[in-house]
Tab-separated table of C-alpha atoms and ligand atoms in Angstrom:
chain	number	residue	atom	x	y	z
X	1	MET	CA	-10.668	16.688	36.436
X	2	GLU	CA	-12.466	17.963	39.458
X	3	THR	CA	-14.931	15.664	41.167
X	4	VAL	CA	-18.494	16.821	41.730
X	5	SER	CA	-17.820	17.110	45.474
X	6	GLU	CA	-14.913	19.463	44.765
X	7	LEU	CA	-17.197	21.597	42.625
X	8	LEU	CA	-19.468	21.900	45.640
X	9	SER	CA	-16.824	23.110	48.114
X	10	ASP	CA	-17.958	26.088	50.195
X	11	ASP	CA	-16.356	28.900	48.196
X	12	SER	CA	-16.975	27.339	44.755
X	13	LEU	CA	-18.813	29.186	42.016
X	14	VAL	CA	-21.558	26.593	42.042
X	15	MET	CA	-22.215	27.383	45.689
X	16	ARG	CA	-22.178	31.100	44.933
X	17	LEU	CA	-24.699	30.415	42.190
X	18	ALA	CA	-26.860	28.534	44.681
X	19	ALA	CA	-26.614	31.448	47.130
X	20	ALA	CA	-27.675	33.861	44.390
X	21	PHE	CA	-30.744	31.736	43.586
X	22	ARG	CA	-31.606	31.603	47.256
X	23	ARG	CA	-31.264	35.394	47.650
X	24	ALA	CA	-33.652	35.818	44.708
X	25	GLY	CA	-36.118	33.519	46.468
X	26	HIS	CA	-35.714	30.447	44.213
X	27	ASP	CA	-34.826	26.805	44.698
X	28	LEU	CA	-31.835	25.243	42.994
X	29	TYR	CA	-31.197	21.513	42.756
X	30	LEU	CA	-28.321	19.566	41.282
X	31	VAL	CA	-29.937	16.608	39.477
X	32	GLY	CA	-29.294	13.481	37.445
X	33	GLY	CA	-25.857	12.310	36.277
X	34	PRO	CA	-23.686	14.508	38.528
X	35	VAL	CA	-25.496	13.429	41.717
X	36	ARG	CA	-25.408	9.776	40.664
X	37	ASP	CA	-21.730	9.945	39.712
X	38	MET	CA	-20.838	11.694	42.962
X	39	TYR	CA	-22.134	8.654	44.851
X	40	LEU	CA	-20.355	6.324	42.445
X	41	ARG	CA	-17.152	8.366	42.777
X	42	ARG	CA	-17.036	8.686	39.007
X	43	PRO	CA	-15.899	11.925	37.391
X	44	HIS	CA	-18.706	13.893	35.729
X	45	VAL	CA	-18.094	16.794	33.392
X	46	ASP	CA	-21.380	18.669	32.998
X	47	LEU	CA	-23.610	19.864	35.790
X	48	ASP	CA	-27.397	19.765	35.422
X	49	PHE	CA	-29.657	21.783	37.697
X	50	SER	CA	-33.388	22.142	38.190
X	51	THR	CA	-35.082	25.220	39.569
X	52	GLY	CA	-38.463	26.751	40.265
X	53	ALA	CA	-37.265	30.005	38.697
X	54	THR	CA	-38.494	30.788	35.184
X	55	PRO	CA	-35.884	30.738	32.396
X	56	GLU	CA	-35.911	34.541	32.356
X	57	GLU	CA	-35.312	34.726	36.090
X	58	THR	CA	-32.576	32.118	35.785
X	59	LEU	CA	-30.869	34.090	33.040
X	60	GLU	CA	-30.916	37.229	35.205
X	61	ILE	CA	-29.073	35.423	37.993
X	62	VAL	CA	-26.693	33.482	35.779
X	63	LYS	CA	-25.633	36.507	33.715
X	64	LYS	CA	-23.933	38.063	36.697
X	65	LEU	CA	-21.857	34.979	37.487
X	66	SER	CA	-20.971	33.319	34.192
X	67	THR	CA	-18.744	34.123	31.243
X	68	THR	CA	-20.984	32.611	28.545
X	69	GLN	CA	-24.699	31.820	28.342
X	70	TRP	CA	-26.628	29.661	25.894
X	71	LEU	CA	-30.221	30.650	25.241
X	72	GLN	CA	-31.282	28.216	22.484
X	73	GLY	CA	-33.029	25.948	24.999
X	74	MET	CA	-34.944	28.700	26.787
X	75	LYS	CA	-38.224	27.892	25.045
X	76	PHE	CA	-38.025	24.473	26.666
X	77	GLY	CA	-36.920	25.888	29.969
X	78	THR	CA	-33.143	25.418	29.783
X	79	VAL	CA	-30.488	28.061	30.242
X	80	GLY	CA	-26.920	26.956	29.577
X	81	ALA	CA	-23.889	28.701	31.040
X	82	GLU	CA	-20.227	28.355	31.715
X	83	ILE	CA	-18.864	29.178	35.131
X	84	ASP	CA	-15.201	28.691	35.916
X	85	GLY	CA	-14.763	26.437	32.893
X	86	VAL	CA	-17.614	24.189	34.025
X	87	HIS	CA	-20.549	23.745	31.667
X	88	LEU	CA	-23.904	23.842	33.372
X	89	GLU	CA	-27.538	23.670	32.382
X	90	ILE	CA	-30.323	25.000	34.546
X	91	THR	CA	-33.805	23.806	33.661
X	92	THR	CA	-37.066	25.068	35.060
X	93	PHE	CA	-39.306	22.325	36.511
X	94	ARG	CA	-41.761	21.831	33.762
X	95	THR	CA	-45.023	20.290	32.701
X	96	GLU	CA	-46.183	20.541	29.143
X	97	ARG	CA	-49.768	21.760	28.941
X	98	TYR	CA	-51.848	21.520	25.801
X	99	GLU	CA	-54.800	23.771	26.541
X	100	VAL	CA	-58.018	22.859	24.801
X	101	ASP	CA	-59.043	26.408	23.922
X	102	SER	CA	-55.580	27.482	22.825
X	103	ARG	CA	-54.302	26.890	19.339
X	104	HIS	CA	-50.757	26.585	20.592
X	105	PRO	CA	-49.435	24.084	23.072
X	106	ARG	CA	-47.849	25.811	26.005
X	107	VAL	CA	-44.961	24.727	28.136
X	108	GLU	CA	-45.799	25.660	31.679
X	109	PHE	CA	-43.305	25.915	34.444
X	110	GLU	CA	-45.059	25.297	37.652
X	111	SER	CA	-44.482	21.878	39.137
X	112	ASP	CA	-42.107	20.906	41.916
X	113	VAL	CA	-38.869	18.957	42.112
X	114	GLU	CA	-40.632	15.633	42.861
X	115	THR	CA	-42.690	15.907	39.668
X	116	ASP	CA	-39.544	16.835	37.766
X	117	LEU	CA	-37.768	13.757	39.133
X	118	SER	CA	-40.718	11.475	38.316
X	119	ARG	CA	-40.285	12.342	34.632
X	120	ARG	CA	-36.710	11.148	34.534
X	121	ASP	CA	-35.566	7.872	33.009
X	122	PHE	CA	-34.163	5.838	35.900
X	123	THR	CA	-34.306	6.136	39.660
X	124	VAL	CA	-30.512	6.407	39.804
X	125	ASN	CA	-30.865	9.551	37.671
X	126	ALA	CA	-33.830	10.829	39.686
X	127	VAL	CA	-31.999	11.982	42.803
X	128	ALA	CA	-31.639	15.714	43.452
X	129	MET	CA	-29.448	17.674	45.816
X	130	ARG	CA	-30.936	20.892	47.148
X	131	LEU	CA	-28.390	23.699	47.217
X	132	PRO	CA	-26.857	25.388	49.105
X	133	GLU	CA	-27.889	22.978	51.919
X	134	LYS	CA	-26.752	19.852	50.045
X	135	THR	CA	-29.771	17.938	51.272
X	136	ILE	CA	-30.883	15.000	49.187
X	137	VAL	CA	-34.318	14.640	47.601
X	138	ASP	CA	-34.804	11.003	46.698
X	139	PRO	CA	-38.494	10.159	46.264
X	140	PHE	CA	-37.889	6.967	44.233
X	141	GLY	CA	-35.178	5.210	46.202
X	142	GLY	CA	-32.467	6.178	43.737
X	143	LEU	CA	-29.665	6.081	46.293
X	144	ASP	CA	-30.501	2.488	47.212
X	145	ASP	CA	-30.539	1.577	43.544
X	146	ILE	CA	-27.146	3.251	43.071
X	147	LYS	CA	-25.862	1.135	45.952
X	148	GLU	CA	-27.442	-1.991	44.453
X	149	ARG	CA	-26.216	-0.956	41.021
X	150	VAL	CA	-29.598	-1.561	39.430
X	151	LEU	CA	-31.597	0.349	36.831
X	152	GLU	CA	-35.287	0.841	37.684
X	153	THR	CA	-37.777	3.389	36.384
X	154	PRO	CA	-39.365	5.897	38.815
X	155	ILE	CA	-42.843	5.153	37.424
X	156	HIS	CA	-44.113	1.942	35.805
X	157	PRO	CA	-41.655	1.120	32.997
X	158	ASP	CA	-44.499	0.665	30.469
X	159	ASP	CA	-45.642	4.236	31.124
X	160	SER	CA	-42.121	5.620	31.097
X	161	PHE	CA	-41.151	3.850	27.858
X	162	SER	CA	-44.415	4.839	26.182
X	163	ASP	CA	-43.664	8.490	27.018
X	164	ASP	CA	-40.196	8.237	25.474
X	165	PRO	CA	-39.191	4.904	23.889
X	166	LEU	CA	-35.541	5.980	23.701
X	167	ARG	CA	-35.367	5.274	27.437
X	168	MET	CA	-35.385	1.555	26.570
X	169	LEU	CA	-32.078	1.928	24.790
X	170	ARG	CA	-30.790	4.253	27.504
X	171	ALA	CA	-31.217	1.368	29.975
X	172	PHE	CA	-28.650	-0.675	28.086
X	173	ARG	CA	-26.458	2.390	27.591
X	174	PHE	CA	-26.290	2.951	31.356
X	175	ALA	CA	-25.824	-0.791	31.959
X	176	SER	CA	-22.731	-0.641	29.736
X	177	GLN	CA	-21.463	2.705	30.993
X	178	LEU	CA	-21.945	2.089	34.723
X	179	ASP	CA	-21.783	-1.723	34.716
X	180	PHE	CA	-25.238	-1.778	36.346
X	181	ARG	CA	-27.823	-4.541	36.235
X	182	ILE	CA	-31.212	-3.858	34.649
X	183	SER	CA	-34.210	-4.878	36.758
X	184	GLN	CA	-36.351	-7.731	35.457
X	185	ASP	CA	-39.393	-5.414	35.320
X	186	VAL	CA	-37.554	-3.096	33.017
X	187	LEU	CA	-36.311	-5.947	30.807
X	188	ASP	CA	-39.822	-7.404	30.565
X	189	SER	CA	-41.215	-4.016	29.667
X	190	VAL	CA	-38.604	-3.534	26.924
X	191	ALA	CA	-39.496	-6.942	25.502
X	192	ARG	CA	-43.154	-5.848	25.409
X	193	LEU	CA	-42.654	-2.349	24.016
X	194	LYS	CA	-39.542	-2.658	21.839
X	195	GLU	CA	-41.406	-1.808	18.604
X	196	LYS	CA	-42.031	1.695	19.928
X	197	LEU	CA	-38.374	2.464	19.366
X	198	ARG	CA	-39.249	2.796	15.666
X	199	THR	CA	-40.824	6.174	16.389
X	200	VAL	CA	-37.514	7.538	17.697
X	201	SER	CA	-35.213	9.451	15.361
X	202	ALA	CA	-32.091	7.722	14.031
X	203	GLU	CA	-29.884	10.474	15.467
X	204	ARG	CA	-31.069	9.912	19.036
X	205	ILE	CA	-30.629	6.144	18.658
X	206	ALA	CA	-27.148	6.522	17.150
X	207	ASP	CA	-26.127	8.788	20.000
X	208	GLU	CA	-27.180	6.296	22.670
X	209	LEU	CA	-25.655	3.390	20.722
X	210	ALA	CA	-22.341	5.254	20.601
X	211	LYS	CA	-22.435	5.806	24.369
X	212	LEU	CA	-23.348	2.154	24.909
X	213	LEU	CA	-20.438	1.015	22.730
X	214	LEU	CA	-17.973	3.314	24.475
X	215	GLY	CA	-18.995	2.081	27.925
X	216	GLU	CA	-17.210	-0.341	30.241
X	217	ARG	CA	-19.234	-3.419	29.300
X	218	PRO	CA	-20.730	-3.102	25.820
X	219	GLY	CA	-20.736	-6.890	25.336
X	220	PRO	CA	-23.100	-7.926	28.126
X	221	ALA	CA	-25.289	-4.837	27.541
X	222	LEU	CA	-25.767	-5.705	23.870
X	223	GLU	CA	-26.338	-9.362	24.655
X	224	GLN	CA	-29.148	-8.383	26.998
X	225	ALA	CA	-30.567	-5.839	24.592
X	226	ASP	CA	-30.607	-8.552	21.954
X	227	ALA	CA	-32.362	-10.957	24.326
X	228	THR	CA	-35.255	-8.483	24.669
X	229	GLY	CA	-35.380	-8.067	20.891
X	230	LEU	CA	-34.629	-4.337	21.145
X	231	THR	CA	-31.535	-4.430	18.936
X	232	ASP	CA	-33.638	-5.948	16.139
X	233	GLU	CA	-35.364	-2.567	15.918
X	234	PHE	CA	-32.246	-0.664	14.897
X	235	LEU	CA	-29.483	-3.215	14.316
X	236	PRO	CA	-31.026	-6.448	13.003
X	237	GLU	CA	-27.615	-7.569	11.722
X	238	LEU	CA	-26.616	-8.388	15.304
X	239	SER	CA	-29.041	-11.245	15.931
X	240	GLY	CA	-28.319	-12.413	12.384
X	241	LEU	CA	-24.856	-13.364	13.646
X	242	LYS	CA	-26.195	-16.240	15.695
X	243	LEU	CA	-25.038	-19.000	13.419
X	244	GLU	CA	-22.782	-21.955	13.926
X	245	GLN	CA	-19.256	-21.061	12.910
X	246	ASP	CA	-17.284	-24.168	13.527
X	247	PRO	CA	-16.893	-26.339	16.558
X	248	VAL	CA	-13.156	-25.836	17.078
X	249	HIS	CA	-13.530	-22.055	17.494
X	250	ARG	CA	-13.716	-20.620	20.966
X	251	HIS	CA	-17.118	-19.124	20.317
X	252	LYS	CA	-19.677	-21.399	18.853
X	253	ASP	CA	-21.304	-18.564	17.014
X	254	VAL	CA	-20.270	-15.344	15.370
X	255	PHE	CA	-22.568	-13.398	17.711
X	256	HIS	CA	-20.591	-14.213	20.856
X	257	HIS	CA	-17.317	-13.879	18.996
X	258	THR	CA	-18.384	-10.359	17.953
X	259	LEU	CA	-19.240	-9.343	21.522
X	260	ALA	CA	-15.894	-10.710	22.704
X	261	VAL	CA	-14.018	-8.721	20.040
X	262	LEU	CA	-15.918	-5.605	21.070
X	263	GLU	CA	-14.828	-6.036	24.679
X	264	ARG	CA	-11.205	-6.494	23.596
X	265	THR	CA	-11.002	-3.093	21.885
X	266	GLU	CA	-10.134	0.323	23.269
X	267	PRO	CA	-13.101	2.679	23.640
X	268	ILE	CA	-12.717	4.550	20.350
X	269	LEU	CA	-15.987	4.932	18.432
X	270	GLN	CA	-14.726	3.917	14.981
X	271	LEU	CA	-12.905	0.933	16.405
X	272	ARG	CA	-15.863	-0.252	18.487
X	273	LEU	CA	-18.282	0.164	15.574
X	274	ALA	CA	-15.901	-1.786	13.361
X	275	ALA	CA	-15.645	-4.511	16.016
X	276	LEU	CA	-19.434	-4.629	16.294
X	277	LEU	CA	-19.942	-4.954	12.547
X	278	HIS	CA	-16.764	-6.658	11.354
X	279	ASP	CA	-18.403	-10.024	10.670
X	280	VAL	CA	-21.886	-8.924	9.554
X	281	GLY	CA	-21.099	-10.303	6.106
X	282	LYS	CA	-20.743	-13.845	7.435
X	283	PRO	CA	-24.355	-15.052	7.368
X	284	LYS	CA	-24.741	-14.090	3.698
X	285	THR	CA	-21.438	-15.626	2.592
X	286	ARG	CA	-21.440	-18.863	4.557
X	287	ARG	CA	-20.880	-21.976	2.446
X	288	ILE	CA	-20.467	-25.479	3.722
X	289	GLY	CA	-18.242	-27.538	1.453
X	290	PRO	CA	-16.170	-30.707	1.737
X	291	GLU	CA	-13.381	-28.700	3.448
X	292	GLY	CA	-15.755	-27.336	6.070
X	293	VAL	CA	-17.371	-23.947	6.447
X	294	SER	CA	-16.176	-20.884	4.534
X	295	PHE	CA	-17.135	-17.195	4.396
X	296	HIS	CA	-15.556	-16.053	1.163
X	297	HIS	CA	-15.390	-12.277	0.789
X	298	HIS	CA	-17.431	-11.736	3.928
X	299	GLU	CA	-15.276	-8.672	4.589
X	300	VAL	CA	-16.354	-7.059	1.318
X	301	VAL	CA	-20.020	-7.940	1.750
X	302	GLY	CA	-19.789	-6.912	5.408
X	303	ALA	CA	-18.230	-3.547	4.604
X	304	ASP	CA	-21.175	-2.731	2.344
X	305	MET	CA	-23.706	-3.881	4.909
X	306	ALA	CA	-22.000	-1.865	7.633
X	307	ARG	CA	-21.956	1.211	5.438
X	308	GLU	CA	-25.670	0.914	4.807
X	309	ARG	CA	-26.524	0.399	8.468
X	310	LEU	CA	-24.354	3.271	9.702
X	311	ARG	CA	-25.813	5.571	7.056
X	312	ALA	CA	-29.326	4.640	8.118
X	313	LEU	CA	-28.332	5.534	11.675
X	314	ARG	CA	-27.043	8.865	10.333
X	315	TYR	CA	-23.520	8.574	11.654
X	316	PRO	CA	-21.225	11.229	10.144
X	317	ASN	CA	-19.706	10.299	6.791
X	318	GLU	CA	-16.150	10.089	8.048
X	319	ILE	CA	-17.217	7.516	10.634
X	320	VAL	CA	-19.210	5.524	8.076
X	321	ASP	CA	-16.291	5.531	5.638
X	322	SER	CA	-13.598	4.602	8.097
X	323	VAL	CA	-15.610	1.810	9.718
X	324	ALA	CA	-16.508	0.313	6.335
X	325	GLU	CA	-12.877	0.543	5.227
X	326	MET	CA	-11.569	-1.185	8.347
X	327	ILE	CA	-14.075	-3.986	7.843
X	328	ARG	CA	-13.100	-4.352	4.197
X	329	LEU	CA	-9.442	-4.671	5.176
X	330	HIS	CA	-9.732	-6.711	8.368
X	331	HIS	CA	-8.960	-10.005	6.698
X	332	ARG	CA	-5.953	-8.951	4.635
X	333	PHE	CA	-3.576	-9.593	7.532
X	334	HIS	CA	-4.470	-13.261	7.573
X	335	THR	CA	-2.727	-13.821	4.258
X	336	TYR	CA	0.466	-12.551	5.918
X	337	ARG	CA	1.438	-16.010	7.104
X	338	LEU	CA	1.948	-16.944	3.458
X	339	GLY	CA	4.683	-14.327	3.359
X	340	TRP	CA	4.394	-10.771	2.176
X	341	SER	CA	6.773	-8.980	-0.168
X	342	ASP	CA	7.790	-5.410	0.613
X	343	ALA	CA	5.305	-4.432	-2.079
X	344	ALA	CA	2.489	-6.235	-0.214
X	345	VAL	CA	3.423	-4.478	3.029
X	346	ARG	CA	3.460	-1.121	1.230
X	347	ARG	CA	0.078	-1.811	-0.338
X	348	TYR	CA	-1.407	-2.697	3.052
X	349	VAL	CA	-0.062	0.525	4.546
X	350	ARG	CA	-1.320	2.568	1.604
X	351	ASP	CA	-4.803	0.976	1.652
X	352	ALA	CA	-5.168	1.428	5.399
X	353	GLY	CA	-3.913	5.019	5.209
X	354	PRO	CA	-4.643	6.911	8.413
X	355	LEU	CA	-6.653	3.915	9.720
X	356	LEU	CA	-3.581	1.665	9.999
X	357	GLY	CA	-3.328	1.850	13.805
X	358	LEU	CA	-7.043	1.204	14.374
X	359	LEU	CA	-7.108	-1.536	11.744
X	360	ASN	CA	-4.233	-3.387	13.389
X	361	ALA	CA	-5.949	-2.992	16.759
X	362	LEU	CA	-9.116	-4.504	15.262
X	363	VAL	CA	-7.171	-7.414	13.775
X	364	ARG	CA	-5.522	-8.115	17.124
X	365	ALA	CA	-8.874	-7.967	18.953
X	366	ASP	CA	-10.409	-10.276	16.344
X	367	CYS	CA	-8.270	-13.122	17.628
X	368	THR	CA	-10.522	-14.719	20.258
X	369	THR	CA	-9.285	-18.280	19.894
X	370	ARG	CA	-9.121	-20.421	23.025
X	371	ASN	CA	-5.966	-22.038	21.663
X	372	ALA	CA	-3.196	-20.154	23.506
X	373	GLU	CA	-0.512	-21.296	21.080
X	374	LYS	CA	-2.480	-20.026	18.125
X	375	ALA	CA	-3.211	-16.702	19.838
X	376	LYS	CA	0.475	-16.240	20.600
X	377	ARG	CA	1.403	-17.028	17.022
X	378	LEU	CA	-1.072	-14.485	15.653
X	379	ALA	CA	0.101	-11.776	18.047
X	380	ALA	CA	3.737	-12.450	17.173
X	381	ARG	CA	2.903	-12.260	13.486
X	382	MET	CA	1.199	-8.908	13.974
X	383	ASP	CA	4.236	-7.654	15.945
X	384	GLU	CA	6.412	-8.743	13.053
X	385	LEU	CA	4.248	-6.992	10.475
X	386	GLU	CA	4.292	-3.786	12.526
X	387	ASP	CA	8.088	-3.987	12.802
X	388	ARG	CA	8.377	-4.473	9.073
X	389	ILE	CA	6.108	-1.511	8.426
X	390	SER	CA	8.300	0.793	10.500
X	391	GLU	CA	11.543	-0.581	9.085
X	392	LEU	CA	10.253	-0.144	5.578
X	393	ALA	CA	9.130	3.393	6.325
X	394	ALA	CA	12.527	4.285	7.782
X	395	ARG	CA	14.340	2.696	4.844
X	396	GLU	CA	12.198	4.568	2.349
X	397	GLU	CA	12.778	7.858	4.097
X	398	ILE	CA	16.507	7.273	3.568
X	399	ASP	CA	15.995	6.140	-0.014
X	400	LYS	CA	14.227	9.381	-0.741
X	401	MET	CA	17.134	11.390	0.637
X	402	ARG	CA	19.182	13.509	-1.746
X	403	PRO	CA	22.377	15.449	-1.210
X	404	GLU	CA	21.694	19.094	-0.479
X	405	LEU	CA	23.267	20.260	-3.769
X	406	ASP	CA	22.368	18.400	-6.942
X	407	GLY	CA	24.655	17.444	-9.839
X	408	GLY	CA	23.903	20.599	-11.819
X	409	GLN	CA	24.643	22.825	-8.845
X	410	ILE	CA	27.895	20.963	-8.146
X	411	MET	CA	29.105	21.273	-11.781
X	412	ALA	CA	28.214	24.983	-11.939
X	413	TYR	CA	29.892	25.773	-8.645
X	414	LEU	CA	33.028	23.805	-9.344
X	415	GLY	CA	33.056	24.889	-13.007
X	416	ILE	CA	33.615	21.334	-14.252
X	417	PRO	CA	31.938	19.216	-16.967
X	418	PRO	CA	30.152	15.902	-16.269
X	419	GLY	CA	32.576	13.150	-15.259
X	420	PRO	CA	33.749	10.977	-12.372
X	421	LEU	CA	34.748	14.017	-10.299
X	422	VAL	CA	31.120	15.178	-10.204
X	423	GLY	CA	30.139	11.725	-8.891
X	424	GLN	CA	32.797	11.943	-6.162
X	425	ALA	CA	31.631	15.400	-5.130
X	426	ARG	CA	28.021	14.201	-5.073
X	427	ASP	CA	28.959	11.183	-2.905
X	428	PHE	CA	30.717	13.543	-0.525
X	429	MET	CA	27.615	15.738	-0.305
X	430	MET	CA	25.424	12.654	0.263
X	431	GLU	CA	27.653	11.527	3.136
X	432	LEU	CA	27.300	14.997	4.641
X	433	ARG	CA	23.521	14.751	4.320
X	434	LEU	CA	23.457	11.399	6.126
X	435	ASP	CA	25.950	12.456	8.819
X	436	GLU	CA	24.745	15.932	9.586
X	437	GLY	CA	21.282	16.327	8.076
X	438	LEU	CA	20.300	19.524	6.304
X	439	LEU	CA	22.942	22.259	6.595
X	440	GLY	CA	21.370	25.124	4.645
X	441	GLU	CA	22.522	26.282	1.232
X	442	ASP	CA	25.388	28.559	2.318
X	443	GLU	CA	26.961	25.974	4.581
X	444	ALA	CA	26.494	23.267	1.923
X	445	TYR	CA	28.399	25.402	-0.629
X	446	ALA	CA	31.089	26.182	1.952
X	447	ARG	CA	31.625	22.459	2.562
X	448	LEU	CA	31.722	21.743	-1.175
X	449	ASP	CA	34.221	24.569	-1.580
X	450	ALA	CA	36.514	23.099	1.093
X	451	TRP	CA	36.210	19.615	-0.407
X	452	ALA	CA	37.113	20.982	-3.898
X	453	ARG	CA	40.224	22.783	-2.635
X	454	GLU	CA	41.393	19.615	-0.825
X	455	HIS	CA	41.113	17.891	-4.222
X	456	GLY	CA	43.082	20.591	-6.035
X	457	ILE	CA	40.089	22.247	-7.707
X	458	GLU	CA	39.681	26.043	-7.811
X	459	PRO	CA	35.824	26.484	-7.713
X	460	ALA	CA	34.231	28.817	-10.276
X	461	GLY	CA	31.781	29.843	-7.509
X	462	THR	CA	28.645	30.024	-9.697
X	463	ARG	CA	25.414	29.264	-7.906
X	464	VAL	CA	22.383	28.013	-9.857
X	465	PRO	CA	18.944	26.888	-8.627
X	466	PRO	CA	18.477	23.134	-7.997
X	467	LYS	CA	17.178	21.052	-10.912
X	468	GLU	CA	16.348	17.802	-9.128
X	469	LYS	CA	13.283	18.027	-6.942
X	470	LYS	CA	14.451	17.787	-3.353
X	471	LYS	CA	11.879	15.407	-1.951
X	472	ASP	CA	13.298	15.453	1.521
X	473	ALA	CA	14.064	19.150	1.855
K	1	ATP	P1	-23.830	11.113	31.077
K	1	ATP	O1	-23.854	12.602	30.896
K	1	ATP	O2	-22.780	10.580	31.951
K	1	ATP	O3	-23.945	10.381	29.792
K	1	ATP	P2	-26.386	11.581	32.300
K	1	ATP	O4	-27.112	10.825	33.369
K	1	ATP	O5	-25.995	12.982	32.568
K	1	ATP	O6	-25.162	10.702	31.881
K	1	ATP	P3	-27.755	12.623	30.004
K	1	ATP	O7	-28.168	11.915	28.775
K	1	ATP	O8	-26.737	13.690	29.929
K	1	ATP	O9	-27.318	11.501	31.034
K	1	ATP	O10	-29.086	13.194	30.658
K	1	ATP	C1	-29.066	14.028	31.818
K	1	ATP	C2	-30.216	13.678	32.767
K	1	ATP	O11	-31.463	14.012	32.151
K	1	ATP	C3	-30.314	12.197	33.098
K	1	ATP	O12	-29.562	11.875	34.243
K	1	ATP	C4	-31.785	11.981	33.281
K	1	ATP	O13	-32.143	12.323	34.597
K	1	ATP	C5	-32.423	12.979	32.354
K	1	ATP	N1	-32.775	12.452	31.028
K	1	ATP	C6	-32.052	12.554	29.895
K	1	ATP	N2	-32.657	11.989	28.848
K	1	ATP	C7	-33.827	11.526	29.330
K	1	ATP	C8	-34.945	10.861	28.752
K	1	ATP	N3	-34.965	10.529	27.458
K	1	ATP	N4	-35.989	10.563	29.550
K	1	ATP	C9	-35.989	10.892	30.840
K	1	ATP	N5	-34.984	11.517	31.463
K	1	ATP	C10	-33.909	11.836	30.720
K	2	MG	MG1	-25.039	14.413	31.232
């Protein structure tokens, strides 16, 4: 992947685009994520620009330089385009104006880059680079905040979060993604205004939650979000996990255990969602008996709760289903120490289906015990189960194997009735199948023919279609 700086090399298409805007008498600024990530030396895929040109003027310029244009956003000031395989969006500086004497609100495009930057979520995202000069416009100290790795709002956080409450969740998303700290002002403001998140659509929340989960440090980000009370607005199950589990466990509560499991998983959305929700059934199923604490069937209760929550957040069905299924199955492995028959292994593989790899990854991550011996034992047991699964699969592939010609075909070709000779011929054909794999019908008959003559049989030479279903053909 090219870095942002490479995309800005002198003869690049982006620079030619900037020159074209300049020739037409308009400003062009690279803004937001790409500028921030350039300073962080992180790769960034999409390029966002701001300009004083109207969307129509922008389209005029962009048409000549790009292969594809997207016009759906033009009403709101955004023209999308692809240049040299790079996706870019160019947005006109805008202020929304609701004129008193007009029946229709109007979007007006007439402010400057500073106003545009002041409407952005965090100072680290409110830095612009004027092109083609590559001079920086940084009215809110964004570069310092990038250096300090801190998230601050350009205007008072209460005003910013009242304008768009989703920004509260975006703070924790960027904290996870960039491993940045969130300023105390911002945290205090979130604690004050968290209820406003209720006015935000589930889709926008789910999108930011997914980005948060897939970031570098989802654990600390969620812990902080929980401390402000924000997660209670869209994921109340999380704070519900703060209950005593049992004193010998590494984590004194399921909440911290959950965050630790999350951090131990690869950044794959289904897997991280399953990690996040794998124990949500525990509070409801906790019983304290003479033997200590138990959470019978928490995986079943938890799978249902997870399904409901993910549906409410409007995640796609295949994500909802696979996460719920992984949660339902995440405890099965723990009965493995009692010994599993081949049938039990097969059933596990069948129930997990295509989720087997992710499920096993979840089970491995779920082991957060401080007891090194115990952790080693669990990992070794999972290795063993995975070995057995592949051995069993290989064995069953072989079991399913048939000789290339079946009994009926052998009898017809050789012109002999059922009897021991047919069995011998079939064994010979099976050996061939194992030694050489599939030979094709003609070659298979040729080999059978040679075998027959060696055994003093003159083949009748009749070919009939196979009767047995060739499962492995
Ligand atoms: P990435 O693409 O790596 O997730 P990004 O910074 O590009 O990060 P986007 O969500 O793509 O984030 O948004 C692009 C830019 O638009 C941001 O950098 C920010 O300046 C601005 N922005 C996006 N959403 C909002 C919002 N809800 N409120 C204010 N500004 C926003
Ligand atoms: Mg972006």
